XYZ file of C-alpha atoms in Angstrom:
202
model
C -0.026 0.038 0.192
C 2.866 2.310 0.566
C 3.598 2.060 -3.118
C 0.232 1.952 -4.594
C -0.937 4.975 -2.250
C -4.037 4.700 0.381
C -6.185 6.771 -1.808
C -5.802 4.558 -4.841
C -6.207 1.516 -2.495
C -9.705 3.117 -1.299
C -10.745 3.814 -4.786
C -10.079 0.103 -5.715
C -11.894 -0.990 -2.644
C -14.991 0.929 -3.597
C -15.072 -1.121 -6.789
C -15.540 -4.130 -4.642
C -18.614 -2.410 -3.074
C -17.076 -1.128 0.171
C -18.788 2.431 0.702
C -17.778 2.933 4.445
C -14.277 4.231 3.902
C -13.417 7.855 4.615
C -11.313 9.943 2.398
C -9.312 13.139 3.447
C -11.528 15.266 1.104
C -14.891 14.040 3.004
C -13.246 14.641 6.347
C -10.021 16.053 7.023
C -9.652 15.024 10.792
C -10.525 11.444 10.556
C -10.034 9.643 7.398
C -8.781 6.283 6.160
C -6.047 7.519 3.785
C -3.133 6.054 5.722
C -1.165 2.805 5.944
C -3.117 1.226 8.848
C -5.937 0.656 6.236
C -3.675 -2.212 4.988
C -4.125 -4.074 8.136
C -8.002 -3.264 8.536
C -7.885 0.126 10.440
C -10.855 1.946 9.165
C -12.686 4.818 10.709
C -16.153 3.104 10.652
C -15.094 -0.486 9.719
C -16.762 -2.553 7.163
C -20.044 -4.249 7.293
C -20.331 -8.187 6.873
C -22.584 -7.646 3.816
C -19.967 -5.544 2.122
C -17.338 -8.102 3.098
C -19.154 -11.105 1.533
C -19.847 -8.710 -1.511
C -15.976 -8.077 -1.844
C -15.098 -11.531 -1.176
C -17.762 -12.881 -3.727
C -15.968 -10.656 -6.409
C -13.152 -12.731 -6.055
C -14.915 -16.000 -6.171
C -16.897 -14.840 -9.141
C -13.833 -14.741 -11.096
C -13.459 -10.892 -10.566
C -17.123 -9.873 -11.277
C -18.703 -7.759 -8.570
C -22.677 -8.193 -8.242
C -24.546 -6.104 -5.626
C -25.556 -8.374 -2.711
C -29.318 -8.819 -2.251
C -31.513 -10.530 0.238
C -33.771 -12.290 -2.243
C -34.051 -13.529 -5.597
C -37.653 -12.522 -6.486
C -41.222 -12.305 -4.914
C -43.785 -14.193 -6.353
C -47.702 -13.711 -5.931
C -50.077 -16.471 -4.931
C -50.205 -17.881 -8.334
C -46.378 -18.006 -8.711
C -46.199 -14.933 -10.913
C -43.074 -12.880 -10.223
C -43.790 -9.369 -8.958
C -40.664 -8.013 -7.835
C -36.941 -8.843 -8.620
C -33.816 -6.908 -7.132
C -31.781 -4.624 -9.210
C -28.300 -5.682 -9.010
C -25.223 -3.801 -10.325
C -22.669 -6.020 -12.063
C -19.130 -4.862 -13.093
C -15.783 -6.443 -13.654
C -13.219 -5.386 -10.929
C -10.407 -7.870 -11.593
C -9.252 -9.834 -14.395
C -10.186 -13.586 -14.436
C -6.386 -14.357 -13.975
C -5.803 -11.949 -10.910
C -8.942 -13.339 -9.457
C -7.599 -16.889 -9.743
C -4.157 -15.731 -8.275
C -6.191 -14.329 -5.054
C -7.994 -17.351 -4.856
C -4.974 -19.365 -4.752
C -3.252 -17.187 -2.024
C -6.305 -17.264 0.029
C -6.399 -21.155 0.324
C -3.314 -20.619 2.518
C -5.319 -20.045 5.695
C -6.989 -23.211 5.103
C -4.539 -25.624 3.734
C -1.299 -23.769 3.836
C 1.964 -24.730 5.863
C 0.734 -22.728 8.851
C -2.838 -22.356 8.296
C -4.792 -19.821 10.650
C -8.205 -21.729 9.984
C -7.766 -25.382 9.004
C -11.217 -26.270 10.449
C -12.793 -24.331 7.698
C -11.754 -27.085 4.961
C -14.809 -28.484 3.372
C -14.440 -31.879 2.157
C -14.372 -32.006 -1.671
C -14.413 -28.334 -2.124
C -11.616 -25.715 -2.726
C -11.979 -23.082 -0.076
C -10.209 -19.541 0.014
C -10.688 -17.268 3.056
C -9.082 -15.005 5.430
C -9.307 -14.694 9.366
C -9.153 -11.393 11.023
C -8.740 -9.752 14.361
C -8.902 -6.102 15.505
C -6.960 -4.405 18.385
C -7.752 -5.825 21.800
C -9.543 -8.729 20.481
C -12.870 -6.437 19.934
C -13.663 -8.340 16.798
C -12.871 -11.628 15.054
C -13.674 -12.390 11.325
C -13.791 -15.104 8.762
C -14.418 -14.347 5.178
C -14.337 -17.091 2.763
C -15.771 -18.733 -0.360
C -16.256 -21.776 -2.545
C -17.153 -22.007 -6.035
C -20.678 -22.204 -4.813
C -21.233 -19.848 -1.993
C -19.321 -16.869 -0.097
C -19.887 -15.773 3.533
C -18.645 -13.294 6.075
C -18.814 -13.868 9.575
C -18.223 -11.352 12.334
C -18.187 -12.225 15.997
C -17.978 -9.216 18.515
C -20.066 -6.829 20.486
C -21.760 -3.528 18.986
C -20.058 -1.524 21.736
C -16.296 -2.470 21.596
C -15.661 -5.081 24.191
C -12.704 -7.556 24.305
C -13.810 -11.186 23.286
C -12.846 -13.655 25.595
C -12.477 -17.244 24.121
C -10.067 -20.436 24.101
C -8.945 -22.094 21.161
C -10.432 -21.693 17.603
C -11.547 -18.335 16.115
C -15.433 -18.291 17.054
C -16.140 -16.428 13.611
C -14.486 -19.100 11.793
C -16.095 -21.824 13.685
C -19.504 -20.268 12.791
C -18.484 -19.908 9.004
C -17.362 -23.595 9.114
C -20.597 -24.829 10.788
C -22.727 -23.241 8.403
C -20.775 -23.774 5.123
C -19.978 -27.285 5.628
C -23.711 -27.845 6.120
C -24.982 -26.309 2.997
C -22.048 -27.985 0.835
C -22.815 -31.353 2.145
C -24.810 -32.795 -0.906
C -23.002 -30.506 -3.319
C -20.519 -31.955 -6.049
C -16.823 -31.159 -5.431
C -15.208 -28.417 -7.151
C -11.796 -26.942 -7.554
C -10.774 -23.344 -8.540
C -9.795 -23.731 -12.005
C -6.783 -21.907 -13.457
C -7.423 -19.786 -16.491
C -5.421 -20.020 -19.549
C -3.826 -16.612 -18.839
C -2.186 -17.540 -15.813
C 1.322 -19.302 -16.059
C 3.295 -21.071 -13.454
C 6.886 -21.804 -13.088
C 9.368 -23.207 -10.492
C 12.166 -20.662 -9.509
C 15.347 -21.933 -7.979
C 16.238 -19.624 -5.064
């Protein structure tokens, strides 16, 4: 972020549907145009819904789709009376999205994973744990080829979370996602033709 610049990073995050970040032009006293943003230090935080939308962009091969709480509303005769309006836009190339997916498998199956309990049998899983200062918040945001979910564990008014063992947000994510994938065909993250791999000798 030091090389790219916080303002460019915020502009890019807005393409992922993140609306809560504050720029210096909006508020000169409290703004997110600083390097602490790279570790999640945001004035107003980010909602679980917007986090899910952003991670879904990666899972969806780089295409952002506005999150919605319903697919359609039907009347008693089965006629569709309302459908959501969802914006769709490409944010990342398919190749960059795949590289991010590959990186995000690390917390699940890497050499020193932070959330191995989020592994789902038969499914490639990408995700990231998160913790804020003083253990006020715990996060797990992750995806498969079928679904994306973001779980937050904490208090509306900041209070230290005391727990032993595994990240409680990750445990929530794991319980829900393993259940909804239980009867789904196994899938992997497929590398697009534009991505090349090579072995580098150190």
